[in-house]
Coordinates of N, CA and C in Angstrom, one line a residue:
M34 N 108.8 86.3 130.6 CA 107.8 86.2 129.4 C 108.0 87.5 128.9
K35 N 108.0 87.6 127.5 CA 108.2 88.8 126.9 C 106.8 89.4 126.2
R36 N 106.6 90.6 126.4 CA 105.5 91.4 125.8 C 105.7 91.7 124.5
V37 N 104.9 91.3 123.7 CA 104.9 91.4 122.1 C 104.1 92.5 121.5
L38 N 104.7 93.3 120.8 CA 103.8 94.2 119.9 C 103.9 93.6 118.5
L39 N 102.7 93.2 118.0 CA 102.5 92.5 116.7 C 102.0 93.5 115.9
L40 N 102.7 93.7 114.7 CA 102.3 94.6 113.6 C 101.7 93.7 112.6
G41 N 100.2 94.1 112.5 CA 99.5 93.0 111.4 C 99.6 93.7 110.0
G42 N 98.9 92.9 108.9 CA 98.9 93.4 107.7 C 98.7 92.3 106.8
I43 N 98.9 91.0 107.1 CA 98.5 89.8 106.4 C 97.8 89.0 107.4
G44 N 97.1 87.8 106.6 CA 96.1 87.0 107.2 C 96.9 86.2 108.4
E45 N 98.1 85.8 108.2 CA 98.8 85.3 109.1 C 99.1 85.9 110.5
A46 N 99.0 87.0 110.3 CA 99.5 87.9 111.5 C 97.9 87.7 112.5
L47 N 96.8 87.7 112.1 CA 95.7 87.2 112.8 C 95.8 85.9 113.4
T48 N 96.4 85.0 112.7 CA 96.5 83.7 113.5 C 97.3 83.9 114.8
I49 N 98.5 84.6 114.5 CA 99.5 84.7 115.5 C 98.5 85.5 116.7
A50 N 98.0 86.5 116.4 CA 97.1 87.3 117.6 C 96.2 86.4 118.2
R51 N 95.5 85.4 117.5 CA 94.5 84.6 118.1 C 95.3 83.8 119.1
R52 N 96.6 83.5 119.2 CA 97.3 82.8 120.1 C 97.8 83.6 121.3
L53 N 97.7 85.0 121.2 CA 98.6 85.9 122.1 C 97.6 86.0 123.2
G54 N 98.1 86.2 124.6 CA 97.4 86.6 125.8 C 97.2 87.8 125.8
A55 N 96.7 88.2 127.0 CA 96.1 89.5 127.2 C 97.2 90.5 127.5
S56 N 98.3 90.2 127.8 CA 99.5 91.2 128.0 C 100.2 91.8 126.6
H57 N 99.7 91.1 125.5 CA 100.2 91.5 124.2 C 99.2 92.4 123.4
L58 N 99.9 93.0 122.3 CA 99.1 94.0 121.5 C 99.3 93.5 120.0
Y59 N 98.1 93.7 119.3 CA 97.8 93.5 117.9 C 97.7 94.8 117.3
S60 N 98.6 95.4 116.4 CA 98.5 96.6 116.1 C 98.1 96.6 114.2
L61 N 96.9 97.1 114.1 CA 96.7 97.2 112.6 C 96.5 98.8 112.1
A62 N 96.8 98.9 110.9 CA 96.6 100.4 110.1 C 95.0 100.8 110.2
G63 N 94.3 99.9 110.1 CA 92.9 100.3 110.1 C 92.3 100.1 108.7
L64 N 92.9 99.6 107.7 CA 92.6 99.4 106.5 C 91.6 98.2 106.2
G65 N 91.5 97.3 106.9 CA 90.5 96.2 106.7 C 89.7 95.9 108.1
K66 N 89.2 94.9 108.2 CA 88.3 94.4 109.1 C 89.2 94.3 110.5
V67 N 88.4 94.9 111.5 CA 89.1 94.9 113.0 C 88.6 93.9 113.8
P68 N 89.3 92.7 113.9 CA 88.9 91.6 114.9 C 88.4 92.3 116.2
D69 N 87.2 91.5 116.8 CA 86.6 91.8 118.0 C 86.7 90.8 119.0
D70 N 87.4 89.6 118.7 CA 87.4 88.5 119.4 C 88.5 88.0 119.9
L71 N 89.5 88.8 120.1 CA 90.9 88.6 120.5 C 91.0 88.8 122.2
V72 N 91.9 87.9 122.8 CA 92.4 88.1 124.0 C 93.2 89.0 124.3
C73 N 94.1 89.3 123.3 CA 95.0 90.3 123.1 C 94.4 91.7 123.0
E74 N 95.0 92.7 123.6 CA 94.7 94.1 123.1 C 94.8 94.4 121.7
V75 N 93.9 95.0 121.1 CA 93.8 95.6 119.7 C 94.1 97.1 119.6
R76 N 95.1 97.6 118.7 CA 95.1 98.9 118.6 C 95.0 99.2 117.0
V77 N 94.5 100.3 116.7 CA 94.1 100.8 115.3 C 94.7 102.1 115.1
G78 N 95.6 102.2 114.0 CA 96.3 103.6 113.6 C 97.7 103.5 113.7
G79 N 98.3 104.6 113.2 CA 99.8 104.8 113.1 C 100.4 105.3 114.3
Y80 N 101.8 105.6 114.4 CA 102.3 105.9 115.4 C 103.3 107.2 115.3
G81 N 103.3 107.7 113.9 CA 104.2 108.7 113.8 C 105.3 108.5 113.4
G82 N 105.7 107.5 112.7 CA 107.2 107.1 112.1 C 107.8 106.2 113.3
A83 N 109.0 106.0 112.7 CA 109.9 105.1 113.6 C 110.0 105.6 114.9
E84 N 110.2 107.0 115.1 CA 110.4 107.7 116.6 C 109.3 107.4 117.5
G85 N 108.2 107.6 116.6 CA 106.7 107.6 117.5 C 106.7 106.1 118.0
L86 N 106.8 105.1 117.1 CA 106.5 103.8 117.4 C 107.7 103.3 118.6
A87 N 109.0 103.7 118.6 CA 109.8 103.5 119.7 C 109.3 104.3 120.7
D88 N 108.8 105.3 120.8 CA 108.3 105.9 122.1 C 107.3 105.1 122.6
F89 N 106.2 104.6 121.9 CA 105.2 103.8 122.2 C 105.7 102.4 122.8
I90 N 106.5 101.8 122.4 CA 107.4 100.6 122.7 C 108.0 100.6 124.2
R91 N 108.7 101.9 124.3 CA 109.5 102.3 125.6 C 108.0 102.3 126.7
E92 N 107.2 103.2 126.3 CA 106.2 103.7 127.5 C 105.3 102.6 127.8
R93 N 105.1 101.5 126.8 CA 104.3 100.2 127.1 C 104.9 99.2 127.6
G94 N 106.3 99.3 127.6 CA 107.1 98.1 128.1 C 107.0 97.1 127.3
F95 N 107.1 96.8 126.0 CA 107.1 95.7 125.1 C 108.5 95.4 125.0
D96 N 108.5 93.9 125.0 CA 110.1 93.6 124.8 C 110.6 92.9 123.4
L97 N 109.4 92.7 122.5 CA 109.6 92.1 121.2 C 108.7 92.9 120.2
L98 N 109.2 93.3 119.1 CA 108.6 93.9 118.1 C 108.5 92.8 117.0
L99 N 107.2 92.5 116.7 CA 107.0 91.4 115.6 C 106.3 92.1 114.5
D100 N 107.1 92.0 113.2 CA 106.6 92.7 112.0 C 106.0 91.7 111.2
A101 N 104.7 91.6 111.1 CA 103.8 90.8 110.1 C 103.1 91.5 109.2
T102 N 103.5 92.6 108.8 CA 103.1 93.5 107.9 C 103.0 93.2 106.3
H103 N 102.3 93.6 105.4 CA 102.3 93.1 104.3 C 104.0 93.3 103.3
P104 N 104.1 92.2 102.5 CA 105.4 92.3 101.9 C 105.9 93.5 101.0
Y105 N 104.6 94.2 100.7 CA 105.0 95.5 99.8 C 105.0 96.7 100.9
A106 N 104.7 96.5 102.2 CA 104.8 97.7 103.0 C 105.9 97.9 103.4
A107 N 107.0 98.5 102.7 CA 108.3 98.6 102.8 C 108.7 99.5 103.9
Q108 N 108.0 100.8 103.8 CA 108.1 101.7 104.7 C 107.7 101.5 106.1
I109 N 106.7 100.5 106.3 CA 106.2 100.2 107.6 C 107.4 99.3 108.2
S110 N 107.9 98.4 107.4 CA 108.9 97.6 107.8 C 110.2 98.3 108.1
A111 N 110.5 99.2 107.2 CA 111.8 100.1 107.5 C 111.5 100.7 109.0
N112 N 110.3 101.2 109.2 CA 110.0 101.8 110.5 C 110.0 101.2 111.7
A113 N 109.7 99.8 111.5 CA 109.7 98.8 112.5 C 111.0 98.5 113.2
A114 N 111.9 98.3 112.0 CA 113.4 97.9 112.1 C 113.9 98.8 112.8
R115 N 113.9 100.2 112.5 CA 114.6 101.6 113.2 C 113.8 101.5 114.5
A116 N 112.7 101.4 114.7 CA 112.0 101.7 115.9 C 112.5 100.6 116.9
A117 N 112.9 99.3 116.8 CA 113.2 98.4 117.7 C 114.8 98.8 118.0
L118 N 115.6 99.4 117.0 CA 116.6 99.5 117.6 C 117.0 101.0 118.4
L119 N 115.9 101.7 118.1 CA 116.0 103.0 118.8 C 115.3 102.5 120.3
A120 N 114.4 101.6 120.4 CA 113.8 101.3 121.6 C 114.8 100.4 122.5
G121 N 115.7 99.6 121.8 CA 116.7 98.8 122.6 C 115.9 97.4 122.6
V122 N 115.1 96.9 121.5 CA 114.3 95.7 121.7 C 114.7 94.9 120.5
S123 N 114.3 93.6 120.3 CA 114.5 92.7 119.4 C 113.4 93.1 118.2
C124 N 113.7 92.8 117.0 CA 112.7 92.8 116.0 C 112.7 91.5 115.1
W125 N 111.5 90.9 115.2 CA 111.4 89.7 114.3 C 110.3 90.0 113.1
A126 N 110.6 89.4 112.1 CA 109.6 89.3 111.0 C 109.0 88.0 110.6
L127 N 107.9 88.2 110.0 CA 107.2 87.0 109.4 C 107.1 87.5 108.0
R128 N 107.9 86.8 107.1 CA 107.9 87.1 105.6 C 107.7 85.9 104.7
R129 N 106.5 85.7 104.3 CA 106.0 84.6 103.4 C 106.6 84.6 102.3
P130 N 107.0 83.5 101.7 CA 107.6 83.4 100.5 C 106.7 84.0 99.4
G131 N 107.2 84.3 98.1 CA 106.5 84.8 97.0 C 105.9 83.7 96.2
W132 N 105.1 83.9 95.4 CA 104.7 83.0 94.4 C 105.8 82.6 93.5
Q133 N 105.9 81.3 92.9 CA 106.6 81.2 91.8 C 106.1 80.6 90.4
A134 N 106.6 81.2 89.3 CA 105.9 81.0 88.3 C 106.3 79.5 87.7
G135 N 105.2 79.0 87.1 CA 105.5 77.5 86.6 C 105.8 77.5 85.2
P136 N 106.0 76.4 84.5 CA 106.2 76.2 83.1 C 105.1 76.8 82.2
D137 N 104.0 76.8 82.5 CA 103.0 77.2 81.8 C 102.4 78.6 82.2
D138 N 103.1 79.4 82.8 CA 102.8 80.8 83.5 C 103.6 81.9 82.4
D139 N 102.7 82.7 82.2 CA 103.6 83.9 81.3 C 103.6 85.3 82.2
W140 N 104.6 85.2 83.3 CA 104.8 86.2 84.1 C 105.8 87.2 83.8
R141 N 105.5 88.4 83.7 CA 106.4 89.3 83.7 C 106.6 90.5 84.6
E142 N 107.7 90.3 85.3 CA 107.9 91.3 86.4 C 108.3 92.7 86.0
V143 N 107.6 93.7 86.6 CA 108.0 95.3 86.5 C 108.4 95.7 87.6
A144 N 109.2 96.9 87.6 CA 109.8 97.3 88.8 C 108.9 98.5 89.5
G145 N 108.0 99.0 88.7 CA 107.3 100.2 89.2 C 106.1 100.5 88.4
W146 N 105.5 101.9 88.8 CA 104.3 102.1 87.9 C 104.7 102.6 86.5
P147 N 105.7 103.2 86.2 CA 106.0 103.7 84.9 C 106.2 102.6 83.9
A148 N 106.9 101.4 84.5 CA 107.4 100.2 83.6 C 106.1 99.5 83.5
L149 N 105.3 99.4 84.5 CA 103.8 98.8 84.4 C 103.1 99.3 83.4
I150 N 103.0 100.6 83.2 CA 102.2 101.4 82.1 C 102.7 101.1 80.9
S151 N 104.0 101.0 80.6 CA 104.5 100.7 79.6 C 104.5 99.2 79.1
A152 N 104.5 98.4 80.0 CA 104.3 97.1 79.6 C 102.7 96.6 79.4
L153 N 102.0 97.7 79.8 CA 100.4 97.5 79.4 C 100.0 97.9 78.2
N154 N 100.9 98.5 77.4 CA 100.4 99.2 76.5 C 99.7 98.5 75.2
D155 N 100.2 97.1 75.4 CA 99.6 96.2 74.1 C 98.2 95.5 74.5
F156 N 97.7 95.8 75.6 CA 96.6 95.1 76.3 C 95.3 96.2 76.4
R157 N 94.1 95.6 76.2 CA 92.9 96.4 76.2 C 92.1 96.2 77.7
R158 N 92.2 95.2 78.2 CA 91.3 94.9 79.4 C 91.9 94.1 80.7
P159 N 92.8 95.2 81.2 CA 93.8 94.7 82.4 C 92.5 94.6 83.7
L160 N 92.9 93.6 84.3 CA 92.5 93.5 85.9 C 93.5 93.7 86.9
F161 N 93.4 94.9 87.5 CA 94.3 95.1 88.6 C 94.0 94.6 90.0
T162 N 95.0 93.9 90.7 CA 94.8 93.3 91.9 C 95.8 93.4 92.7
M163 N 95.9 94.8 92.8 CA 97.3 95.4 93.5 C 97.1 96.2 94.4
G164 N 95.8 96.4 95.0 CA 95.4 97.5 95.9 C 95.1 98.9 95.3
R165 N 95.2 99.9 96.1 CA 94.6 101.2 95.6 C 95.4 101.8 94.8
E166 N 96.5 101.6 94.6 CA 97.4 102.4 93.7 C 96.9 102.7 92.2
P167 N 96.3 101.8 91.6 CA 95.7 102.2 90.3 C 94.3 103.5 90.5
L168 N 93.8 103.6 91.3 CA 92.9 104.4 91.6 C 93.2 105.9 91.4
E169 N 94.7 106.1 91.6 CA 95.3 107.5 91.5 C 95.2 107.9 90.0
H170 N 95.1 106.8 89.1 CA 95.5 107.1 87.6 C 94.3 106.8 86.6
L171 N 93.0 106.8 87.4 CA 91.9 106.5 86.5 C 91.6 107.6 85.5
E172 N 92.3 108.9 85.8 CA 91.8 109.9 84.7 C 92.9 110.0 83.7
H173 N 93.9 109.0 83.6 CA 94.8 108.9 82.7 C 94.9 107.5 82.0
I174 N 93.6 106.7 81.8 CA 93.7 105.7 80.9 C 93.7 105.8 79.7
P175 N 94.5 105.2 78.9 CA 94.7 105.3 77.5 C 93.2 105.1 76.7
Q176 N 93.1 105.5 75.8 CA 91.8 105.4 75.0 C 91.5 104.1 74.6
H177 N 92.4 103.2 74.4 CA 92.1 101.8 73.8 C 91.8 100.9 75.1
Q178 N 92.1 101.4 76.3 CA 91.9 100.4 77.5 C 90.7 100.8 78.3
H179 N 90.3 99.8 79.1 CA 89.3 99.8 79.9 C 89.6 98.9 81.3
W180 N 89.9 99.6 82.3 CA 90.4 98.9 83.4 C 89.3 98.3 84.4
T181 N 89.6 97.2 85.1 CA 89.0 96.8 86.3 C 90.1 96.9 87.4
V182 N 89.7 97.5 88.5 CA 90.5 97.7 89.6 C 89.8 96.9 90.8
R183 N 90.4 95.9 91.5 CA 89.8 95.2 92.6 C 90.5 95.5 93.9
C184 N 89.6 96.2 94.7 CA 90.4 96.5 96.1 C 89.4 96.3 97.1
L185 N 89.8 96.6 98.3 CA 88.7 96.3 99.4 C 87.6 96.8 99.5
Q186 N 87.5 98.1 99.1 CA 86.3 98.8 98.9 C 85.8 99.2 97.6
S187 N 84.5 99.1 97.4 CA 84.0 99.3 95.9 C 83.8 101.0 96.1
L188 N 84.4 101.5 95.0 CA 84.3 103.1 94.8 C 83.8 103.6 93.4
P189 N 83.4 104.6 92.9 CA 83.3 105.1 91.7 C 84.3 105.0 90.8
G190 N 83.8 104.4 89.7 CA 85.1 104.5 88.4 C 84.6 105.5 87.6
N191 N 84.9 105.3 86.2 CA 84.4 106.2 85.4 C 84.1 105.4 83.9
E192 N 84.0 106.0 82.9 CA 83.7 105.5 81.7 C 84.5 104.3 81.1
R193 N 85.7 104.5 81.7 CA 86.8 103.7 81.3 C 87.5 102.7 82.3
A194 N 86.6 102.6 83.5 CA 87.4 102.1 84.7 C 86.0 101.6 85.6
E195 N 86.1 100.4 86.0 CA 85.2 99.6 87.0 C 86.1 99.4 88.3
V196 N 85.5 99.8 89.5 CA 86.2 99.5 90.8 C 85.3 98.5 91.6
L197 N 85.9 97.3 91.7 CA 85.2 96.4 92.4 C 85.6 96.4 93.8
G198 N 84.8 96.1 94.8 CA 85.0 95.9 96.3 C 85.1 94.4 96.5
A199 N 86.0 93.8 97.0 CA 86.1 92.4 97.3 C 87.3 92.0 98.4
R200 N 87.1 90.9 98.9 CA 88.0 90.6 100.0 C 88.1 89.1 99.8
G201 N 89.4 88.7 99.8 CA 89.4 87.2 99.8 C 89.2 86.3 100.9
P202 N 89.2 85.3 100.8 CA 89.9 84.2 99.9 C 88.8 84.1 98.8
F203 N 89.6 84.0 97.6 CA 88.7 84.0 96.2 C 88.8 82.6 95.6
T204 N 87.7 82.2 95.1 CA 87.8 81.0 94.6 C 88.1 80.7 93.1
L205 N 88.4 79.6 92.8 CA 88.7 79.4 91.3 C 87.6 79.5 90.4
D206 N 86.3 79.0 90.8 CA 85.0 79.4 89.9 C 84.7 80.8 89.9
G207 N 84.7 81.4 91.1 CA 84.6 82.8 90.9 C 85.5 83.7 90.1
E208 N 86.8 83.4 90.2 CA 87.7 84.1 89.3 C 87.7 83.7 88.0
R209 N 87.1 82.4 87.6 CA 86.8 82.1 86.3 C 85.8 83.0 85.8
K210 N 84.7 83.2 86.5 CA 83.5 83.9 86.0 C 83.8 85.4 86.0
L211 N 84.9 85.9 86.7 CA 85.2 87.3 86.7 C 86.1 87.5 85.3
F212 N 87.0 86.7 85.1 CA 87.7 86.8 83.9 C 87.0 86.7 82.7
A213 N 85.8 85.9 82.8 CA 84.9 85.8 81.6 C 84.2 86.9 81.3
R214 N 83.7 87.6 82.5 CA 82.7 88.6 82.3 C 83.5 89.8 81.6
L215 N 84.8 90.1 82.4 CA 85.5 91.3 82.1 C 86.3 91.0 80.6
G216 N 86.3 89.8 80.1 CA 87.2 89.7 78.9 C 88.6 90.0 79.0
T217 N 88.9 89.7 80.4 CA 90.5 90.0 80.8 C 91.6 89.5 80.1
D218 N 92.4 90.6 79.6 CA 93.6 89.8 78.5 C 94.7 90.4 79.2
V219 N 95.0 90.7 80.5 CA 96.2 90.7 81.2 C 95.8 91.0 82.8
L220 N 96.4 90.1 83.4 CA 96.3 90.4 85.0 C 97.5 91.3 85.7
V221 N 97.2 92.2 86.5 CA 98.4 92.9 87.2 C 98.2 92.7 88.8
S222 N 99.4 92.2 89.3 CA 99.1 91.7 90.7 C 100.5 92.1 91.2
K223 N 100.5 92.2 92.7 CA 101.6 92.2 93.4 C 102.0 90.6 93.7
N224 N 103.2 90.3 93.9 CA 103.5 89.0 94.8 C 103.4 88.8 95.9
S225 N 102.3 88.7 96.4 CA 102.0 88.7 97.9 C 102.4 87.4 98.7
G226 N 102.2 86.3 97.8 CA 102.4 84.9 98.2 C 101.1 84.4 99.2
S227 N 100.1 85.2 98.9 CA 98.9 84.8 99.9 C 98.1 83.6 99.1
Q228 N 97.9 82.6 99.9 CA 96.9 81.3 99.4 C 95.6 82.0 99.1
A229 N 95.0 83.1 99.8 CA 93.7 83.3 99.7 C 93.5 84.1 98.4
T230 N 94.6 84.8 97.4 CA 94.4 85.3 96.4 C 95.1 84.6 95.3
E231 N 95.7 83.5 95.6 CA 96.3 82.7 94.5 C 95.4 82.3 93.5
P232 N 94.2 81.8 93.5 CA 93.4 81.3 92.4 C 93.3 82.1 91.2
K233 N 93.7 83.4 91.1 CA 93.8 84.3 90.2 C 94.8 83.9 89.2
L234 N 96.0 83.3 89.9 CA 97.1 83.2 88.9 C 96.6 81.7 88.1
Q235 N 96.0 80.7 88.9 CA 95.6 79.5 88.4 C 94.6 79.9 87.0
V236 N 93.8 80.9 87.1 CA 92.6 81.0 86.0 C 93.7 81.8 84.9
A237 N 94.3 82.7 85.2 CA 95.3 83.2 84.2 C 96.2 82.2 83.4
R238 N 96.5 81.1 84.1 CA 97.2 80.1 83.6 C 96.4 79.5 82.4
E239 N 95.3 79.1 83.0 CA 94.1 78.2 82.3 C 94.0 79.1 81.0
C240 N 93.7 80.4 81.0 CA 93.2 81.2 80.0 C 94.6 81.5 79.1
G241 N 95.6 81.3 79.6 CA 96.7 81.9 78.7 C 96.8 83.4 78.8
V242 N 96.4 84.1 79.8 CA 96.4 85.3 80.1 C 97.8 86.0 80.8
P243 N 98.5 86.7 80.1 CA 99.9 87.1 81.0 C 99.8 87.9 82.3
V244 N 100.7 87.8 83.3 CA 100.5 88.3 84.5 C 101.7 89.3 84.4
L245 N 101.4 90.6 84.9 CA 102.3 91.6 85.2 C 102.5 91.7 86.5
I246 N 103.7 91.3 87.2 CA 104.1 91.1 88.6 C 104.8 92.3 89.1
L247 N 104.4 93.0 90.1 CA 105.0 94.2 90.5 C 106.2 93.5 91.5
A248 N 107.4 93.9 91.3 CA 108.4 93.5 92.0 C 108.3 93.7 93.5
R249 N 108.6 92.8 94.2 CA 108.9 92.8 95.7 C 109.9 93.9 96.2
P250 N 109.6 94.9 97.1 CA 110.8 95.9 97.4 C 111.5 95.4 98.5
A251 N 112.7 95.9 98.4 CA 113.9 95.2 99.5 C 113.0 95.6 100.8
L252 N 113.4 94.9 101.8 CA 113.1 95.0 103.4 C 114.2 95.0 104.0
P253 N 114.2 95.7 105.2 CA 115.3 95.8 106.1 C 115.8 94.5 107.0
A254 N 117.0 94.4 107.2 CA 117.4 93.3 108.1 C 116.7 93.3 109.4
V255 N 116.7 92.1 109.9 CA 115.8 92.1 111.4 C 116.8 91.1 112.3
D256 N 116.4 90.9 113.5 CA 117.0 90.0 114.4 C 116.9 88.6 114.1
R257 N 115.5 88.3 113.8 CA 115.1 87.0 113.2 C 113.9 87.1 112.1
E258 N 114.0 86.3 111.3 CA 113.2 86.3 110.0 C 112.5 84.8 109.8
F259 N 111.3 84.7 109.7 CA 110.4 83.5 109.6 C 109.6 83.5 108.3
D260 N 109.3 82.2 107.9 CA 108.8 82.1 106.9 C 107.5 81.4 106.9
S261 N 106.8 81.1 108.1 CA 105.8 80.6 108.3 C 105.2 80.8 109.6
V262 N 104.0 80.7 109.5 CA 103.4 81.0 111.3 C 103.8 79.9 112.2
E263 N 104.0 78.6 111.7 CA 104.5 77.5 112.4 C 106.0 77.7 113.1
S264 N 107.0 78.1 112.3 CA 108.1 78.2 112.5 C 108.5 79.3 113.6
L265 N 107.6 80.5 113.3 CA 107.7 81.8 114.2 C 107.1 81.3 115.5
W266 N 105.8 80.5 115.4 CA 105.3 80.3 116.7 C 106.2 79.4 117.6
Q267 N 106.9 78.4 117.1 CA 107.8 77.6 117.7 C 108.9 78.1 118.4
A268 N 109.4 79.4 117.9 CA 110.3 80.1 118.5 C 109.7 81.2 119.5
L269 N 108.5 81.7 119.1 CA 107.8 82.6 119.9 C 107.0 82.2 121.2
G270 N 106.2 81.0 121.0 CA 105.4 80.4 121.9 C 106.1 80.5 123.3
P271 N 107.0 79.9 123.6 CA 107.5 79.9 125.0 C 107.9 81.4 125.7
L272 N 108.2 82.2 124.6 CA 108.4 83.6 125.1 C 107.3 84.4 125.5
A273 N 106.2 84.2 124.8 CA 104.9 84.7 124.9 C 103.8 84.1 125.8
A274 N 104.2 83.2 126.5 CA 103.1 82.5 127.1 C 102.6 83.4 128.5
D275 N 101.4 83.5 128.7 CA 101.0 84.2 129.6 C 101.1 83.6 131.0

């Protein structure tokens, strides 16, 4: 039996954690809700970089590091790959596919924040659904724009910004009402590939609203890579059985 250290960050990670026995550990950064109904151990918090994670792996006797973090958590994934190498254990990764634009979509990929701000110049009512990064720029909103930022926690905005706290899954009806209330003329999103947040893309398509997509970062090579919980569990199940 292999002892698994599971690094969470996407909904699929919790699905895996629910199948793990008591000898395994589910690790979370602590940004979202912490489950309290799992058989496996749950740990919240960081490790102090790749070296700290490698020390933890060795001290606790884990045999396999499983990276199921967010597709945009490039630094955490890099730390995971290096930590596994330092600790002499295998590193597997669950990397769900990104969304794909259809013929009726108007998607425009941008490489980073400066390119995003430039691409936003012709719009007035952007809806940001890319996490907390826009919160760092609320004091620099152009005079002709009003931003809405949706993230996990509701926070104070200002006269040209509203910050909404909301957690998926989101519904088509709810997203339609939100777009209508805000007068959204452009959607800003990461390409997370999550089914829970995909309805916003359908509503943008229905409304003819362009979507600015932040390009996915490059992620490190690992020993094995999976694109679904089912394929990963087929490989992991016999190894992780208690």
